[in-house]
Amino acid sequence: MDRLTKGWVHHLRKTARQETAAGRGSCPLCDAEIQPDIDSFRAHVRADVTRHPSLADDADVEEAFKNVTIHGSQNQTANTSAEASGPGRPTRKRPVPGPLDTADLPDGSDQLETPGEPTEPSQRGSKKLCSPPASVAQRRGSSPPTPGRSRARLGESMSDFDRGLASKNPAARQLWSPEDDVRPKTPQTRPSQLTAASHPRRSPQTRNNRPPQPHHGAPSPPSESSSVSDMIRQPETRPISQEQLVAEVKGIYAGLVMIESKCIEYDSSQESNQLSQEQYHALIALHRSVLHEHHDFFLASQHPSASEALRRLASKYAMPARMWRHGIHSFLELLRHKLPASLEHMLTFIYIAYSMMALLYETVPAFEDTWIECLGDLGRYRMAIEDDDIRDREIWTGVSRYWYSKASDKSPTTGRLYHHLAILARPNALQQLYYYAKSLCVPIPFLSARESVMTLFDPLLSSNSHQRLEPVDAAFVRVHGILFSGKSKDQLEASMDEFLGLLDGRIGSTHSNWLEAGYYVGISLSCSLLGFGAESNVLMQAISRRTDESDMGMDHGSVAEAEAEAGETFEQALSFAVRTYEIVLRRWGDKNTLSCLHTTMVFLYFMSRYPAAMAHLESRYPWKLTSMMLNYLLKTSKFKPRIDGDEFPEPERGESPYPLPEDYAMRGLVYVEDFFPEGWFDNHKIDEDDRYLEPASKAGERQERILWLGRRIANSGKWLSWDDEARQFSVSAKYDVVLEGLPDDNVVELSELDMELGQDA
């Protein structure tokens, strides 16, 4: 224990010497600066004996060294070294009863002397005394000192496991008992040595940067622990009355109309003028102002306190459309016609308008569909003017496609959105054809697409065209271009033969994934049979008429009359579609054909409910090949397909629906309007990119869907039939024909290779 005590004392002395090493001392006789240690003071006395005549021997030198004044680096005095006092010598500090915790002292109270303070005569005459410690002053009745260290430092000095309870007997080290919690808590004191060791002194610079502390005798403010702080409530908002809101909307609208009229005037008058940089800046500022006015109008009219009549004002006066037409679109068209001189200004305004639309998308959800489409349009403008950086062009193409896809999810029957997606699909001609065809074959077609689609067809119909397309895709698009426009009819048969000759090899190619191309082909063929939505098309006329009993009882004479009404274009489109279906159906063991077969079966299932429409299809469609394909899928299915019930085969065990990629592609078309169950596309956990993934489980889902559709068509017994005992499909006697390339008994023999392909599917 003695060894431990001596080691601890040595550590404290060493720490004290290190803390005072940076200070300087002054001689009590000649006021010369010296090092604050006994050896330096003795050398100073011996060097100038004439100025220190009273210090003849070492005892006098040691006694005089006690009166050396030590100055800190910031002209503050420091305590004398504990080592210099020597054992048995009296110290200058007054005895304080009890241990002293320096953590409770104000900063600077551990100093012996502060420059400028009056000194008191001591019993030794020349000895200077320091101000009494704060603990002594507190015991004498003065106010408690202001804490000199920050709360963070006070927290650091406490043990993480200190419960803050006063110990009954610190020396006895008693354990905690449950009764201790009910006793009043008192501050726990510690020996001064331990506190000093756990809290090293601050540097003089740190102490000097602190705000001045009040004098010990002055009253200090109450501590935070003793004061009760009131909780600050949430700021109260003043309600706005309907009269105030109406007046605000009227004022905003008046200013908006004025700025809007200026935008219309300037946009129409500056088309043929050359604009300076200042004029461009002024026009941008003007259109930015009208966007801000519209934003204020929407916020005020759609305020939570607004009445229903006030909320309807934005729709009544077509404010979203006016904002786009006069505030954004007309100015962008003006800048577009002045390219390339206006390129930088057009970029600036696109970013301004995009930011405003994004803000409205977040703050005014009542017109969310409009904001989404406007964001897509702005992204398309930004993509169209980017010619230098192909990476930026691709990025903005993706941004625009994202917004248009989001808008089409909310309005799947609006053809305008698919027209915009067709423009973004370049240079994928097959995908462009699909989007253009879909934009015309939805309940709300976009008729302007009939002109835009010619930008896709004209280069392919030109004999001098050199498109970077695969020959099979170029031939397929060219056939539809001829059927749609009626141009270059002399190329029709050659283009059909070229496509049909290359199709089988394209599907069977080991490097070809024809699943995506398959449903593009299937949907495009169905749209061509619908005449791309033309009102004169026989199928469109048949499905637009209400089905009645006379339709259900159509005889052969009516069928002949309907066939006579079919035009030449429809017959050519039907011939091309049937020849394509035959090639795809003959590859029923190839999983790459399942997406095309699925879209075709959906089209037939819809048409089977309209006998007037089926009258144009039933005699030409390959029903026998379809029954063979269905029997093959039924025999090679890895699980028992759910085909007996009329319910749509949805996921089992309450799982969320996960549509097939072609489900998204067919969504919104006129012939799938009521095909999918309600909520089939409401799984918002599926990201945009995940919709078109092709995991292995998709093949089984497609097989089950195709079989379910075949079973529904077979219920009528007119074209396909179902044998419940044999569990297989067949055709009626009218369509039971002998097919070339198959056995005479028309029975499909499943080879081992076919079985393997079916298992892969």
Short mmCIF file of C-alpha atoms in Angstrom, two decimals, residues 311-583:
data_model
loop_
_atom_site.label_atom_id
_atom_site.label_comp_id
_atom_site.label_asym_id
_atom_site.label_seq_id
_atom_site.Cartn_x
_atom_site.Cartn_y
_atom_site.Cartn_z
CA ARG A 311 -61.48 23.70 -55.73
CA ARG A 312 -63.38 23.29 -58.99
CA LEU A 313 -62.10 26.60 -60.37
CA ALA A 314 -58.83 25.08 -61.61
CA SER A 315 -60.71 22.47 -63.64
CA LYS A 316 -63.42 24.88 -64.74
CA TYR A 317 -60.94 27.30 -66.26
CA ALA A 318 -58.57 24.54 -67.51
CA MET A 319 -55.68 25.96 -65.52
CA PRO A 320 -53.30 22.97 -65.93
CA ALA A 321 -53.75 23.01 -69.71
CA ARG A 322 -53.34 26.80 -69.86
CA MET A 323 -50.20 26.60 -67.78
CA TRP A 324 -48.69 24.07 -70.18
CA ARG A 325 -49.88 25.74 -73.38
CA HIS A 326 -49.10 29.40 -72.65
CA GLY A 327 -46.48 29.11 -69.94
CA ILE A 328 -44.29 26.31 -71.29
CA HIS A 329 -45.13 24.74 -74.65
CA SER A 330 -45.48 27.87 -76.78
CA PHE A 331 -42.20 29.28 -75.47
CA LEU A 332 -40.38 25.97 -75.99
CA GLU A 333 -41.62 25.86 -79.57
CA LEU A 334 -40.40 29.43 -80.09
CA LEU A 335 -36.98 28.48 -78.77
CA ARG A 336 -36.94 25.27 -80.81
CA HIS A 337 -37.49 27.16 -84.06
CA LYS A 338 -34.57 29.45 -83.21
CA LEU A 339 -32.07 26.65 -82.62
CA PRO A 340 -29.09 26.49 -82.46
CA ALA A 341 -28.79 30.12 -81.30
CA SER A 342 -31.32 29.54 -78.50
CA LEU A 343 -29.86 26.24 -77.25
CA GLU A 344 -28.51 27.50 -73.93
CA HIS A 345 -31.68 29.47 -73.19
CA MET A 346 -33.82 26.47 -74.07
CA LEU A 347 -31.84 24.29 -71.67
CA THR A 348 -32.24 26.89 -68.93
CA PHE A 349 -35.99 27.14 -69.36
CA ILE A 350 -36.45 23.36 -69.55
CA TYR A 351 -34.77 23.02 -66.16
CA ILE A 352 -36.94 25.83 -64.73
CA ALA A 353 -40.15 24.26 -66.04
CA TYR A 354 -39.11 20.76 -64.95
CA SER A 355 -38.47 21.98 -61.39
CA MET A 356 -41.85 23.71 -61.26
CA MET A 357 -43.68 20.62 -62.54
CA ALA A 358 -41.89 18.43 -60.03
CA LEU A 359 -42.95 20.85 -57.28
CA LEU A 360 -46.57 20.78 -58.43
CA TYR A 361 -46.43 16.99 -58.59
CA GLU A 362 -45.53 16.97 -54.90
CA THR A 363 -47.80 19.76 -53.65
CA VAL A 364 -50.93 19.63 -55.85
CA PRO A 365 -51.92 15.96 -56.17
CA ALA A 366 -55.37 16.80 -57.56
CA PHE A 367 -53.84 17.09 -61.05
CA GLU A 368 -51.17 14.43 -60.65
CA ASP A 369 -51.87 12.80 -64.02
CA THR A 370 -51.30 16.10 -65.82
CA TRP A 371 -48.06 16.84 -64.00
CA ILE A 372 -46.71 13.36 -64.79
CA GLU A 373 -47.36 13.76 -68.50
CA CYS A 374 -45.87 17.26 -68.51
CA LEU A 375 -42.72 15.93 -66.86
CA GLY A 376 -42.50 13.31 -69.59
CA ASP A 377 -42.92 15.98 -72.28
CA LEU A 378 -40.17 18.11 -70.76
CA GLY A 379 -37.87 15.11 -70.60
CA ARG A 380 -38.61 14.42 -74.28
CA TYR A 381 -37.76 18.03 -75.20
CA ARG A 382 -34.50 17.72 -73.29
CA MET A 383 -33.70 14.45 -75.04
CA ALA A 384 -34.51 15.84 -78.49
CA ILE A 385 -32.07 18.78 -78.31
CA GLU A 386 -29.16 16.71 -77.00
CA ASP A 387 -26.85 15.96 -79.91
CA ASP A 388 -23.39 16.16 -78.36
CA ASP A 389 -23.45 13.72 -75.45
CA ILE A 390 -25.08 10.39 -76.26
CA ARG A 391 -25.04 9.45 -72.58
CA ASP A 392 -27.11 12.51 -71.60
CA ARG A 393 -29.50 11.72 -74.41
CA GLU A 394 -30.01 8.18 -73.11
CA ILE A 395 -30.48 9.44 -69.56
CA TRP A 396 -33.19 11.90 -70.54
CA THR A 397 -34.80 9.26 -72.75
CA GLY A 398 -35.05 7.04 -69.70
CA VAL A 399 -36.45 9.91 -67.61
CA SER A 400 -39.13 10.67 -70.17
CA ARG A 401 -39.99 6.99 -70.61
CA TYR A 402 -40.35 6.63 -66.85
CA TRP A 403 -42.92 9.45 -66.61
CA TYR A 404 -44.88 8.28 -69.67
CA SER A 405 -44.99 4.72 -68.34
CA LYS A 406 -46.18 6.03 -64.99
CA ALA A 407 -48.87 8.05 -66.75
CA SER A 408 -49.97 5.06 -68.84
CA ASP A 409 -50.33 3.01 -65.67
CA LYS A 410 -52.81 5.58 -64.39
CA SER A 411 -54.58 6.00 -67.76
CA PRO A 412 -54.02 2.75 -69.70
CA THR A 413 -56.74 3.54 -72.25
CA THR A 414 -55.21 6.86 -73.39
CA GLY A 415 -53.51 6.40 -76.75
CA ARG A 416 -51.55 9.66 -76.62
CA LEU A 417 -49.17 8.23 -74.04
CA TYR A 418 -48.31 5.21 -76.20
CA HIS A 419 -47.63 7.56 -79.10
CA HIS A 420 -45.06 9.37 -76.97
CA LEU A 421 -43.51 6.05 -75.92
CA ALA A 422 -43.27 5.08 -79.60
CA ILE A 423 -41.14 8.15 -80.28
CA LEU A 424 -38.83 7.21 -77.41
CA ALA A 425 -38.53 3.61 -78.64
CA ARG A 426 -36.20 4.54 -81.50
CA PRO A 427 -34.29 2.81 -83.04
CA ASN A 428 -36.21 -0.37 -82.05
CA ALA A 429 -38.57 -0.50 -85.05
CA LEU A 430 -40.50 -3.53 -83.77
CA GLN A 431 -41.23 -1.83 -80.45
CA GLN A 432 -42.14 1.39 -82.24
CA LEU A 433 -44.67 -0.48 -84.39
CA TYR A 434 -46.22 -2.01 -81.27
CA TYR A 435 -46.60 1.37 -79.53
CA TYR A 436 -47.99 3.14 -82.61
CA ALA A 437 -50.49 0.32 -83.19
CA LYS A 438 -51.54 0.37 -79.54
CA SER A 439 -52.04 4.15 -79.56
CA LEU A 440 -54.72 3.62 -82.24
CA CYS A 441 -56.37 0.50 -80.79
CA VAL A 442 -57.37 1.73 -77.33
CA PRO A 443 -60.74 3.17 -76.24
CA ILE A 444 -59.27 6.71 -76.43
CA PRO A 445 -57.14 6.55 -79.61
CA PHE A 446 -54.63 9.22 -80.55
CA LEU A 447 -55.54 9.93 -84.17
CA SER A 448 -52.47 12.08 -84.77
CA ALA A 449 -50.45 8.88 -84.57
CA ARG A 450 -51.68 8.02 -88.08
CA GLU A 451 -49.42 10.78 -89.34
CA SER A 452 -46.54 10.18 -86.94
CA VAL A 453 -46.31 6.47 -87.74
CA MET A 454 -45.33 7.31 -91.31
CA THR A 455 -41.95 8.47 -89.98
CA LEU A 456 -41.42 4.79 -89.20
CA PHE A 457 -42.90 3.37 -92.41
CA ASP A 458 -41.58 5.77 -95.07
CA PRO A 459 -37.87 4.91 -94.70
CA LEU A 460 -38.67 1.19 -94.90
CA LEU A 461 -40.90 1.60 -97.95
CA SER A 462 -38.16 3.47 -99.80
CA SER A 463 -36.08 1.25 -102.04
CA ASN A 464 -32.93 3.21 -101.20
CA SER A 465 -33.38 2.74 -97.45
CA HIS A 466 -30.54 1.23 -95.47
CA GLN A 467 -31.97 0.68 -92.02
CA ARG A 468 -29.85 -0.81 -89.27
CA LEU A 469 -32.46 -3.48 -88.61
CA GLU A 470 -32.46 -7.22 -88.76
CA PRO A 471 -34.01 -8.36 -92.04
CA VAL A 472 -36.80 -10.27 -90.29
CA ASP A 473 -37.87 -7.19 -88.28
CA ALA A 474 -37.54 -4.85 -91.25
CA ALA A 475 -39.73 -7.13 -93.39
CA PHE A 476 -42.38 -7.40 -90.66
CA VAL A 477 -42.60 -3.62 -90.19
CA ARG A 478 -42.63 -3.07 -93.96
CA VAL A 479 -45.63 -5.39 -94.38
CA HIS A 480 -47.59 -3.39 -91.82
CA GLY A 481 -46.52 -0.15 -93.46
CA ILE A 482 -47.95 -1.31 -96.78
CA LEU A 483 -51.18 -2.54 -95.18
CA PHE A 484 -51.57 0.70 -93.22
CA SER A 485 -50.71 3.26 -95.89
CA GLY A 486 -51.58 1.43 -99.10
CA LYS A 487 -48.23 2.50 -100.57
CA SER A 488 -45.75 0.25 -102.41
CA LYS A 489 -48.23 -2.59 -102.79
CA ASP A 490 -45.89 -4.23 -105.25
CA GLN A 491 -43.56 -5.03 -102.31
CA LEU A 492 -46.26 -6.69 -100.19
CA GLU A 493 -45.92 -10.32 -101.30
CA ALA A 494 -42.13 -10.18 -101.37
CA SER A 495 -42.01 -8.68 -97.88
CA MET A 496 -44.44 -11.30 -96.54
CA ASP A 497 -42.40 -14.14 -98.01
CA GLU A 498 -39.18 -12.66 -96.65
CA PHE A 499 -40.53 -12.42 -93.11
CA LEU A 500 -42.17 -15.86 -93.11
CA GLY A 501 -39.01 -17.43 -94.50
CA LEU A 502 -36.83 -15.92 -91.76
CA LEU A 503 -39.25 -16.28 -88.83
CA ASP A 504 -38.68 -19.95 -88.01
CA GLY A 505 -34.92 -19.51 -87.94
CA ARG A 506 -35.23 -16.40 -85.79
CA ILE A 507 -37.35 -18.20 -83.18
CA GLY A 508 -35.11 -21.25 -83.14
CA SER A 509 -31.85 -19.31 -82.90
CA THR A 510 -29.88 -20.26 -79.80
CA HIS A 511 -28.94 -16.61 -79.23
CA SER A 512 -32.48 -15.32 -79.75
CA ASN A 513 -34.81 -14.56 -76.89
CA TRP A 514 -38.03 -14.18 -78.84
CA LEU A 515 -40.26 -13.78 -75.78
CA GLU A 516 -40.29 -9.97 -75.93
CA ALA A 517 -40.39 -9.85 -79.72
CA GLY A 518 -43.10 -12.53 -79.61
CA TYR A 519 -45.71 -10.43 -77.86
CA TYR A 520 -44.78 -7.40 -79.97
CA VAL A 521 -45.51 -9.52 -83.06
CA GLY A 522 -48.71 -11.00 -81.61
CA ILE A 523 -50.17 -7.62 -80.56
CA SER A 524 -49.17 -5.95 -83.84
CA LEU A 525 -50.89 -8.70 -85.84
CA SER A 526 -54.06 -8.31 -83.76
CA CYS A 527 -54.03 -4.53 -84.29
CA SER A 528 -53.55 -5.00 -88.03
CA LEU A 529 -56.62 -7.26 -88.07
CA LEU A 530 -58.49 -4.41 -86.35
CA GLY A 531 -57.38 -2.08 -89.14
CA PHE A 532 -55.31 -0.07 -86.62
CA GLY A 533 -58.55 1.11 -85.06
CA ALA A 534 -60.15 2.34 -88.28
CA GLU A 535 -63.92 2.69 -88.06
CA SER A 536 -64.31 1.08 -91.49
CA ASN A 537 -62.67 -2.15 -90.33
CA VAL A 538 -65.09 -5.09 -90.24
CA LEU A 539 -63.93 -6.32 -86.84
CA MET A 540 -64.16 -2.86 -85.29
CA GLN A 541 -67.68 -2.53 -86.65
CA ALA A 542 -68.63 -5.96 -85.32
CA ILE A 543 -67.44 -5.34 -81.76
CA SER A 544 -68.88 -1.83 -81.68
CA ARG A 545 -72.38 -3.16 -82.36
CA ARG A 546 -74.28 -4.46 -79.35
CA THR A 547 -74.53 -8.22 -79.33
CA ASP A 548 -78.15 -9.41 -79.53
CA GLU A 549 -80.04 -12.61 -80.23
CA SER A 550 -79.90 -12.10 -83.98
CA ASP A 551 -76.11 -12.14 -83.78
CA MET A 552 -76.14 -15.33 -81.74
CA GLY A 553 -78.32 -17.01 -84.32
CA MET A 554 -76.33 -15.98 -87.38
CA ASP A 555 -76.75 -18.45 -90.24
CA HIS A 556 -74.51 -19.28 -93.17
CA GLY A 557 -76.16 -16.62 -95.32
CA SER A 558 -75.20 -13.94 -92.82
CA VAL A 559 -71.65 -15.26 -92.72
CA ALA A 560 -71.37 -15.01 -96.48
CA GLU A 561 -72.70 -11.48 -96.37
CA ALA A 562 -70.16 -10.53 -93.69
CA GLU A 563 -67.32 -11.99 -95.73
CA ALA A 564 -68.43 -9.97 -98.73
CA GLU A 565 -68.17 -6.81 -96.65
CA ALA A 566 -64.57 -7.52 -95.77
CA GLY A 567 -62.23 -5.35 -97.75
CA GLU A 568 -59.13 -6.29 -99.62
CA THR A 569 -56.83 -4.87 -96.94
CA PHE A 570 -58.43 -6.97 -94.23
CA GLU A 571 -58.07 -10.13 -96.32
CA GLN A 572 -54.39 -9.41 -96.88
CA ALA A 573 -53.85 -8.73 -93.18
CA LEU A 574 -55.72 -11.91 -92.23
CA SER A 575 -53.72 -14.01 -94.68
CA PHE A 576 -50.44 -12.67 -93.29
CA ALA A 577 -51.56 -13.22 -89.67
CA VAL A 578 -52.73 -16.80 -90.30
CA ARG A 579 -49.50 -17.79 -92.04
CA THR A 580 -47.54 -16.32 -89.14
CA TYR A 581 -49.68 -18.17 -86.57
CA GLU A 582 -49.09 -21.47 -88.36
CA ILE A 583 -45.30 -21.11 -88.13
#
